[in-house]
Short mmCIF file of C-alpha atoms and ligand atoms in Angstrom, two decimals:
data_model
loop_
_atom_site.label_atom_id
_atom_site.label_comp_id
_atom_site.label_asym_id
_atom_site.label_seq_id
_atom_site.Cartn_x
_atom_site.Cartn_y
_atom_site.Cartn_z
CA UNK A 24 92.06 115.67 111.02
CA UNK A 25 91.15 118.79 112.20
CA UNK A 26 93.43 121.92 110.65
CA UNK A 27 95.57 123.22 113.40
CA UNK A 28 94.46 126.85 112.69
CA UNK A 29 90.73 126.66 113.31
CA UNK A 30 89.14 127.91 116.28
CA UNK A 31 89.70 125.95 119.39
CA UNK A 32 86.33 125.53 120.33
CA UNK A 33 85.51 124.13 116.86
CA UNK A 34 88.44 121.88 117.08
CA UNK A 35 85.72 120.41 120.01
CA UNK A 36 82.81 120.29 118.12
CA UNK A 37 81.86 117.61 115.45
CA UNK A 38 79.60 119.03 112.50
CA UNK A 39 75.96 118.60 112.67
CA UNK A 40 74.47 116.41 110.13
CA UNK A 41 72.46 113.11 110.04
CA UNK A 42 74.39 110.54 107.38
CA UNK A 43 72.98 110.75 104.12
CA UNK A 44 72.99 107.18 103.69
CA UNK A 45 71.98 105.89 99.66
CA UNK A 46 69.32 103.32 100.25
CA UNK A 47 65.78 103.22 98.94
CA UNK A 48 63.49 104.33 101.60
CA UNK A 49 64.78 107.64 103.48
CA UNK A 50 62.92 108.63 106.52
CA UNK A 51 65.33 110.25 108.65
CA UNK A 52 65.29 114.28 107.68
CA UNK A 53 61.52 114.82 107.51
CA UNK A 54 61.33 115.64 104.09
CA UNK A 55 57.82 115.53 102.05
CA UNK A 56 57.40 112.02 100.59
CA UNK A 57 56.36 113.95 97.30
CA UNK A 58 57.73 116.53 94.89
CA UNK A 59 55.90 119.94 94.24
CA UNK A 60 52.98 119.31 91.97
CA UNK A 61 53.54 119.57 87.94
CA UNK A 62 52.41 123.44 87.87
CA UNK A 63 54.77 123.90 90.01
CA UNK A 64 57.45 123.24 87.29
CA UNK A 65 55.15 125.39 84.75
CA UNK A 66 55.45 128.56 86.96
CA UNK A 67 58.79 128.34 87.72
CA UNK A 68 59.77 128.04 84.11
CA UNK A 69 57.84 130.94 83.46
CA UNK A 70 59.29 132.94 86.60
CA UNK A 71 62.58 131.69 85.82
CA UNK A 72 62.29 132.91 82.09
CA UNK A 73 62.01 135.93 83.03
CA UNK A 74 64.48 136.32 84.99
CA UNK A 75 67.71 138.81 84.18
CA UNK A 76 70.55 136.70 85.27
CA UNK A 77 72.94 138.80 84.88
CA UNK A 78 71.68 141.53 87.56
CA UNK A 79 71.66 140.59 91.40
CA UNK A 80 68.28 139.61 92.73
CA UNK A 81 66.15 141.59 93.84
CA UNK A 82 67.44 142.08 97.56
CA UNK A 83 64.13 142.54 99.37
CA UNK A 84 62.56 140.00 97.94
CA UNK A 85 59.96 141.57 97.55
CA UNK A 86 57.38 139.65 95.46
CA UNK A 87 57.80 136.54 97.34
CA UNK A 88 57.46 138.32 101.24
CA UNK A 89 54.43 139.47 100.31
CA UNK A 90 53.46 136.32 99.06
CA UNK A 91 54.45 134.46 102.43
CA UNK A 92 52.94 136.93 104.75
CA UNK A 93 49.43 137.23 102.42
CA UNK A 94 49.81 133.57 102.85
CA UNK A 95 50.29 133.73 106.94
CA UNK A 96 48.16 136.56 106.85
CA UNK A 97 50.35 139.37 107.74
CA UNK A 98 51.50 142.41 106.67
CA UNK A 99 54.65 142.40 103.80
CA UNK A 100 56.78 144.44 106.64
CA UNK A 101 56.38 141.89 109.15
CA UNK A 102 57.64 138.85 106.95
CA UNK A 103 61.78 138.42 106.05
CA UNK A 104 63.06 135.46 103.86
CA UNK A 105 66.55 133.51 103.68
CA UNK A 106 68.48 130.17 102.20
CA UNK A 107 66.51 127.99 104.96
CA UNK A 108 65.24 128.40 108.53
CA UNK A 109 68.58 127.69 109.69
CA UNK A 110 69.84 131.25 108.11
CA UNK A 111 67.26 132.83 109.28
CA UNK A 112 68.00 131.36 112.70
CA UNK A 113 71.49 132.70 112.29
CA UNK A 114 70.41 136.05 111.22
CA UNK A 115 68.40 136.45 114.26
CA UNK A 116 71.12 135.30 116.64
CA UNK A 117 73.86 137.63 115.09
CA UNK A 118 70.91 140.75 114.95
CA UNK A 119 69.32 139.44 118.53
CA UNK A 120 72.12 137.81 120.94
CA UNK A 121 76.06 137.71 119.61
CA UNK A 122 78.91 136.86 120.95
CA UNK A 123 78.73 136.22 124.96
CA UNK A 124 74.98 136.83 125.00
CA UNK A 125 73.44 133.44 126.48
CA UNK A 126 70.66 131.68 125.13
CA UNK A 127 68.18 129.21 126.17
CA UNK A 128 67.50 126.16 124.80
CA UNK A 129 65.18 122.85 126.35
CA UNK A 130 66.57 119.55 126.31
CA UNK A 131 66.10 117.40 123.59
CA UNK A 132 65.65 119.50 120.82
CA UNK A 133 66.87 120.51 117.80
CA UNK A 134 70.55 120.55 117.63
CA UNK A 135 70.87 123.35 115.71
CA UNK A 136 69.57 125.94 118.20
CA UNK A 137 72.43 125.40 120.54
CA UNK A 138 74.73 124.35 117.71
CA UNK A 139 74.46 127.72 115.76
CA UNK A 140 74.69 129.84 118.84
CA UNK A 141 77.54 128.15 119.77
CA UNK A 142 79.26 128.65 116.13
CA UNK A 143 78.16 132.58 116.55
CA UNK A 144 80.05 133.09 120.02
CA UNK A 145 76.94 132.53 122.71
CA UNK A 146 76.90 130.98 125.62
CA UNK A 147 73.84 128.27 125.23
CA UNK A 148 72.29 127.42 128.72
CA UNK A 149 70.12 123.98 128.83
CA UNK A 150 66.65 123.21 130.74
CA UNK A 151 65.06 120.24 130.93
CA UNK A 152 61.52 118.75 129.60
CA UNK A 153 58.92 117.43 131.37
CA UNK A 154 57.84 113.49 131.05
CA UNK A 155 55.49 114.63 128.17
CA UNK A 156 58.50 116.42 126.71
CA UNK A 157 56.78 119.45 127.18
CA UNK A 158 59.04 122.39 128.38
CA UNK A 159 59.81 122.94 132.12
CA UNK A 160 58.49 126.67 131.52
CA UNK A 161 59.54 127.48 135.24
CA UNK A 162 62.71 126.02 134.57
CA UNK A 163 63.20 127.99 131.29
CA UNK A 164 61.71 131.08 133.05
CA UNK A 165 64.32 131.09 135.52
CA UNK A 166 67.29 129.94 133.32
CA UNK A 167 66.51 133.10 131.47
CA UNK A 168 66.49 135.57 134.29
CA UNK A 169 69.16 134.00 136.01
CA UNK A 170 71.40 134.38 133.28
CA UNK A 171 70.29 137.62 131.39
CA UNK A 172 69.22 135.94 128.13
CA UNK A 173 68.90 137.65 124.96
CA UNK A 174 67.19 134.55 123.82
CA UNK A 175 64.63 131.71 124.75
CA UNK A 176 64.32 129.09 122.16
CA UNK A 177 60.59 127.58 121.74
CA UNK A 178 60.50 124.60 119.39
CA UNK A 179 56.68 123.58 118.58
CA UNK A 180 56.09 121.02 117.33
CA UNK A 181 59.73 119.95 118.74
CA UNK A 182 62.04 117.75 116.88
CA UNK A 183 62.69 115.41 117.36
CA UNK A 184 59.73 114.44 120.25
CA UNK A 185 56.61 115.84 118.05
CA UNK A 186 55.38 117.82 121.10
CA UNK A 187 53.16 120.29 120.61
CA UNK A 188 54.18 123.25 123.15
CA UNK A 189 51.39 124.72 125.31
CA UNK A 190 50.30 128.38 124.12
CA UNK A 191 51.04 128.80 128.06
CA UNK A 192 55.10 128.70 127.92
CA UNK A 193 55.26 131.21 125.53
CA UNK A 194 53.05 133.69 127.17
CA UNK A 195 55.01 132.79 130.57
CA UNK A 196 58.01 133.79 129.24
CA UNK A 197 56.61 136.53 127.57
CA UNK A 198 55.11 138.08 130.98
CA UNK A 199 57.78 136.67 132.88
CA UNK A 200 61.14 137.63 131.41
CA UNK A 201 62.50 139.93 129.15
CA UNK A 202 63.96 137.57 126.26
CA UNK A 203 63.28 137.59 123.08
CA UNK A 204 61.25 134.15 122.06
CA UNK A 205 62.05 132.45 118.89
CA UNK A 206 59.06 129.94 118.02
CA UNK A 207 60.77 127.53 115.15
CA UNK A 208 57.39 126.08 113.63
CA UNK A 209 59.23 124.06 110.99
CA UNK A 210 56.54 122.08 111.35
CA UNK A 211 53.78 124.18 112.47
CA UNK A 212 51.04 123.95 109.42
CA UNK A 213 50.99 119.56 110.31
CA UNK A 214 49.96 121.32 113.94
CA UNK A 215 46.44 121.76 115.16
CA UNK A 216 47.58 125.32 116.22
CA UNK A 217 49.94 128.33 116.06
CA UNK A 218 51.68 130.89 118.09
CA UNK A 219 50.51 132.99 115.14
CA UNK A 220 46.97 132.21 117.51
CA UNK A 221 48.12 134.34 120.25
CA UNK A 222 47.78 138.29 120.31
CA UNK A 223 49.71 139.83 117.09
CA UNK A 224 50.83 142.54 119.59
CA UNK A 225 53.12 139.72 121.12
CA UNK A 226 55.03 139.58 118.15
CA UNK A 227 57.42 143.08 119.35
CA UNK A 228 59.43 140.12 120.76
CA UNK A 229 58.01 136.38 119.57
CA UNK A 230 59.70 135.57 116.52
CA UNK A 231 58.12 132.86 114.41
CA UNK A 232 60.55 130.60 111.96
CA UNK A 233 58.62 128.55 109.71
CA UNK A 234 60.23 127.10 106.43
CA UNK A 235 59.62 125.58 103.05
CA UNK A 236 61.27 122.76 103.36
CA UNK A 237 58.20 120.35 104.84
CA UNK A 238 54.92 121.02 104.02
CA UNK A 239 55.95 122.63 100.73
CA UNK A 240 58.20 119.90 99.82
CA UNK A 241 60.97 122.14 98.97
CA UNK A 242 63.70 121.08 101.06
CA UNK A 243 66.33 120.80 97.64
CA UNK A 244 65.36 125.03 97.00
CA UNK A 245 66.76 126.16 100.62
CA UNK A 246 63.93 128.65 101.64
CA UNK A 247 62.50 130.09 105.03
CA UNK A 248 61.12 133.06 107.14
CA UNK A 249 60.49 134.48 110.38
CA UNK A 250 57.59 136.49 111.10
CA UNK A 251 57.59 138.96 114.01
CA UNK A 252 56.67 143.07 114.13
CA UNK A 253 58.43 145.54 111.43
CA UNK A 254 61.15 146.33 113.87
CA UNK A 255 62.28 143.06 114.97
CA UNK A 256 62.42 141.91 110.93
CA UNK A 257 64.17 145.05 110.32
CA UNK A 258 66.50 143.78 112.93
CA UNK A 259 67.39 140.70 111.87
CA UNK A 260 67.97 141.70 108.25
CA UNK A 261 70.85 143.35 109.70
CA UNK A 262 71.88 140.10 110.60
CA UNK A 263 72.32 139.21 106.79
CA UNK A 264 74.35 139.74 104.17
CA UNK A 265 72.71 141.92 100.67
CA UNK A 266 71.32 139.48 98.04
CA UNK A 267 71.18 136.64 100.14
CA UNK A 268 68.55 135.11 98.45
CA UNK A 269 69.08 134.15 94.68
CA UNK A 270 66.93 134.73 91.97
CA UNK A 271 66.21 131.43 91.59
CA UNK A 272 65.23 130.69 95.01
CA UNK A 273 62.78 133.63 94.52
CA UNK A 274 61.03 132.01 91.70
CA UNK A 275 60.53 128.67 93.40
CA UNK A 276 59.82 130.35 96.69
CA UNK A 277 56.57 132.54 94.46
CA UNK A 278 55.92 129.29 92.37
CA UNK A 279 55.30 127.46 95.05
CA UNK A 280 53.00 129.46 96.52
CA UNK A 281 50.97 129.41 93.44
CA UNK A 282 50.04 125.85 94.28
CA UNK A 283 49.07 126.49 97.58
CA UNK A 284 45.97 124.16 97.36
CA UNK A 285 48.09 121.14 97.08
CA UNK A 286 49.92 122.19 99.96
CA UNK A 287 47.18 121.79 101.94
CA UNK A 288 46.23 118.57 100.43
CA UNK A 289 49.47 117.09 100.52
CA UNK A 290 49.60 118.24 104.69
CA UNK A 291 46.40 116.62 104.89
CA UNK A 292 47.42 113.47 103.63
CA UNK A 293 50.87 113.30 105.89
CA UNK A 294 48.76 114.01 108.97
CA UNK A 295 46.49 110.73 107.64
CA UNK A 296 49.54 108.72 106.99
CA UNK A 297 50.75 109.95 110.86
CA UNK A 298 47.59 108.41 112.05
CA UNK A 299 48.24 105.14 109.98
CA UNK A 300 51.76 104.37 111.23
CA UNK A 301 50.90 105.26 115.02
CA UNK A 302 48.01 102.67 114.71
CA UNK A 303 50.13 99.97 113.57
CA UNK A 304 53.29 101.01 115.78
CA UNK A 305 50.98 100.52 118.60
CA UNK A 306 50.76 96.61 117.67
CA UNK A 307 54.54 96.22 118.15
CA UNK A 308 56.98 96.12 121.42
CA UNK A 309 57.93 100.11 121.30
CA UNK A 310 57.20 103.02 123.29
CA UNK A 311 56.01 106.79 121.16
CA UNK A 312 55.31 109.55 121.85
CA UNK A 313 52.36 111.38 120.26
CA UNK A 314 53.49 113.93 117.39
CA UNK A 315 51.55 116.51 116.11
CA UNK A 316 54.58 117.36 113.16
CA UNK A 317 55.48 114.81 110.44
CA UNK A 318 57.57 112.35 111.99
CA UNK A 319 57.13 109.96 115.42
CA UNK A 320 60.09 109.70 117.98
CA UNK A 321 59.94 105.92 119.49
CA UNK A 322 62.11 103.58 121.68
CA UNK A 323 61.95 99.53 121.02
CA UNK A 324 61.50 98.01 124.65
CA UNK A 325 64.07 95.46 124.97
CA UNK A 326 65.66 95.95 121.79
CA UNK A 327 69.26 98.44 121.56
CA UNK A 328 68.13 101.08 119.19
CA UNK A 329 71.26 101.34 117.72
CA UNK A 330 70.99 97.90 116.39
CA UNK A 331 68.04 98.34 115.22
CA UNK A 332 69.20 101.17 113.13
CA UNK A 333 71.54 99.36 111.42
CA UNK A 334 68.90 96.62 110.98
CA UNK A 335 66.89 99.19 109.00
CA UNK A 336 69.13 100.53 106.92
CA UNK A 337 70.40 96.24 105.95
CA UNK A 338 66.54 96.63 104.69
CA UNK A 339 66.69 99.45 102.48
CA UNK A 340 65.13 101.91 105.37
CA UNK A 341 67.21 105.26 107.04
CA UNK A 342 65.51 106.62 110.28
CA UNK A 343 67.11 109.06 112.13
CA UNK A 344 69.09 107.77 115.37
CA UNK A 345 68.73 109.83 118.16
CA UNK A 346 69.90 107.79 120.77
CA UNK A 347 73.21 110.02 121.65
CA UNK A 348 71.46 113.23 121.84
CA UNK A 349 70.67 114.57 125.09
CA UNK A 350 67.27 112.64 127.22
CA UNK A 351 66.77 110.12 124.28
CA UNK A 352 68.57 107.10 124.91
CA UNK A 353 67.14 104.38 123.15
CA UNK A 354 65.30 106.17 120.44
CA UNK A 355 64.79 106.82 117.06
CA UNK A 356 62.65 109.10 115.09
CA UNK A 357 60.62 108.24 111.87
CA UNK A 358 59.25 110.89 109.12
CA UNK A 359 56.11 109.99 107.94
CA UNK A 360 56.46 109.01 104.46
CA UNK A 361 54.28 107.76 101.32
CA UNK A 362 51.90 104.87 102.17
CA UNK A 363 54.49 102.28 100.27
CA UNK A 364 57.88 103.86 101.90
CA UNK A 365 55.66 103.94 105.57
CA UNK A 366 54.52 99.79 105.07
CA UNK A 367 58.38 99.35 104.62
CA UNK A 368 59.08 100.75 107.04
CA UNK A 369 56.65 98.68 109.16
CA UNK A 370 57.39 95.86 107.49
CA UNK A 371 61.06 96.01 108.40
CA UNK A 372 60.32 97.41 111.88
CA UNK A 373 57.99 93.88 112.29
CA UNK A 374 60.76 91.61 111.47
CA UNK A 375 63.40 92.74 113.21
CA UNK A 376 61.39 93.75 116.18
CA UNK A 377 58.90 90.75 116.83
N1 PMP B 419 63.88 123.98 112.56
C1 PMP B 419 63.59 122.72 112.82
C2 PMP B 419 62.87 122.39 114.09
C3 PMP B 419 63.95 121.71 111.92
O1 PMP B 419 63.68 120.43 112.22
C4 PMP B 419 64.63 122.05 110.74
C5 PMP B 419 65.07 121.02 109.72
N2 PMP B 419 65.33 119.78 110.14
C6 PMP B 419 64.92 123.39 110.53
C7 PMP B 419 64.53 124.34 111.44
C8 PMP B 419 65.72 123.84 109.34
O2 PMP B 419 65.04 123.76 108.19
P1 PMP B 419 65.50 124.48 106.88
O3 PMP B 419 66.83 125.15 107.12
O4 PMP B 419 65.53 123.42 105.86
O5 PMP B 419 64.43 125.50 106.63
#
């Protein structure tokens, strides 16, 4: 029951959330399979020792941006944190677009592009994908002049299709319209390459959101960050509120950094595990689609993929469903997870399938 007082184009909308279902193998929010190494726990105990609880935190952040951009390797100024990707997504919409400004968004992708423009007052206008699932750039190109946009919304690798966007679409809609371009690489360091590859000059209106919640296996801390020029992170501080970011996330934000080897290590291994479950997918009676993030987007042939869902989860697995979003009928989408959850997986996928 919906209260009779809240907005009537919430009243409309259903939340976004995929069900957190308790079973034992859960591959359906793209998680890391494994926990932050033990120093990890050392150096936040430290950090968190230190820490003078009762003052607000420290409301640039400062330690930890210039951890992330040495990291990313680029300048403190150009580098802005917040609770997740998804604030920092709303930061930049209230700071970029706001309410009636239109934004752009390509067709199946991550819901909450359109879904927190939408909460935020903007109009959201939708292009379409190519076979590949790559964007239809001249589509997106036009969408954007036609209607003004503040905002073009570049997802690479996308979610939930794993495509890798073409360099290309970016720079089109660089040269070709006047929008701003938010790049979400959620999953851009399980990517063979960046829009952080491009010219940093581009960055005056690219905006790159990247987040701690994948490859640093931090999804339980809340922590991401956009990288773009001074002015444009100047800008969409303005789009948050003062000490948004606790102490404590500060501290496991810095001590994760310090174990940036494993990081890479742990990547590594996902993108090997990737490999593993594409081979053995390919054995059974399903169509994928090749993902260069940490997760596979398929479709069984013959099979209804809503059934099969439900089949999982009877055996102890949770993928995501995605067959009611927009382009995807039939599908689901897998994370990749430890060897033992991903033979599960298989295994469950093999008897209900063949
Ligand atoms: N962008 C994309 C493409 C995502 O898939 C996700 C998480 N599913 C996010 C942003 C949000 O991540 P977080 O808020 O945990 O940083």
């Amino acid at each position: 029951m919906t209260h009779p007082r809240l907005r009537p184009d919430l009243q409309l909308r259903s939340g976004y959330h995929s069900p957190q279902v308790d079973v034992e193998v859960r591959l359906n929010t793209n998680e890391s399979p494994t926990a932050p190494p033990p120093e990890f726990n050392q150096q936040l105990e430290q950090l968190i020792a230190q820490v003078s609880f009762h003052r607000y935190p420290d409301r640039a952040a400062a330690l930890l941006t210039a951890g992330v951009a040495s990291a990313d390797g680029v300048g403190s100024d150009m580098v802005v944190c917040a609770n997740g990707s998804n604030e920092i997504l709303q930061a930049t919409l209230l700071a970029f677009a706001g309410p009636g400004a239109t934004v752009v968004v390509a067709e199946p992708t991550y819901a909450l592009h359109s879904h927190i423009a939408q909460l935020l007052g903007c109009e959201v206008a939708t292009v379409g994908r190519h076979g590949d699932f790559t964007i239809d750039a001249q589509a997106m190109v036009e969408a954007v002049n036609a209607k003004n946009a503040a905002i073009a919304f570049v997802c690479s690798p996308n979610n939930p299709t794993g495509t890798l966007e073409p360099l290309e679409t970016v720079e089109r809609l660089l040269n070709e319209t006047d929008a701003m371009v938010i790049v979400d690489e959620a999953y851009g360091q399980f990517a063979p390459r960046s829009v952080l590859d491009l010219d940093r000059a581009l960055l005056e209106r690219v905006i790159v959101v990247r987040t701690f919640s994948k490859t640093w296996a931090l999804a339980g801390v809340r922590l991401g960050y956009a990288i773009s020029s001074p002015s444009v992170i100047a800008g969409i501080t303005q789009g948050l509120l003062p000490y948004h970011l606790s102490s404590l996330t500060q501290a496991a934000g810095l001590a994760a950094l310090s174990t940036a080897p494993s990081m890479a290590i742990r990547v590594a291994n996902i993108v090997e595990q990737r490999g593993v479950l594409v081979a053995q997918m390919a054995e059974l009676p399903l169509t994928q689609w090749p993902s260069a993030a940490n997760f596979i987007l398929f479709s069984p042939e013959g099979f209804d993929a809503d059934d099969l869902w439900q089949q999982l989860v009877d055996r102890g697995v949770l993928v995501r469903n995605c067959a009611g979003w927009p382009g995807l009928g039939n599908c689901l989408r897998v994370t990749v997870g430890s060897a033992e959850e991903n033979q599960r997986f298989l295994n469950a996928l093999r008897e209900v399938l063949q």
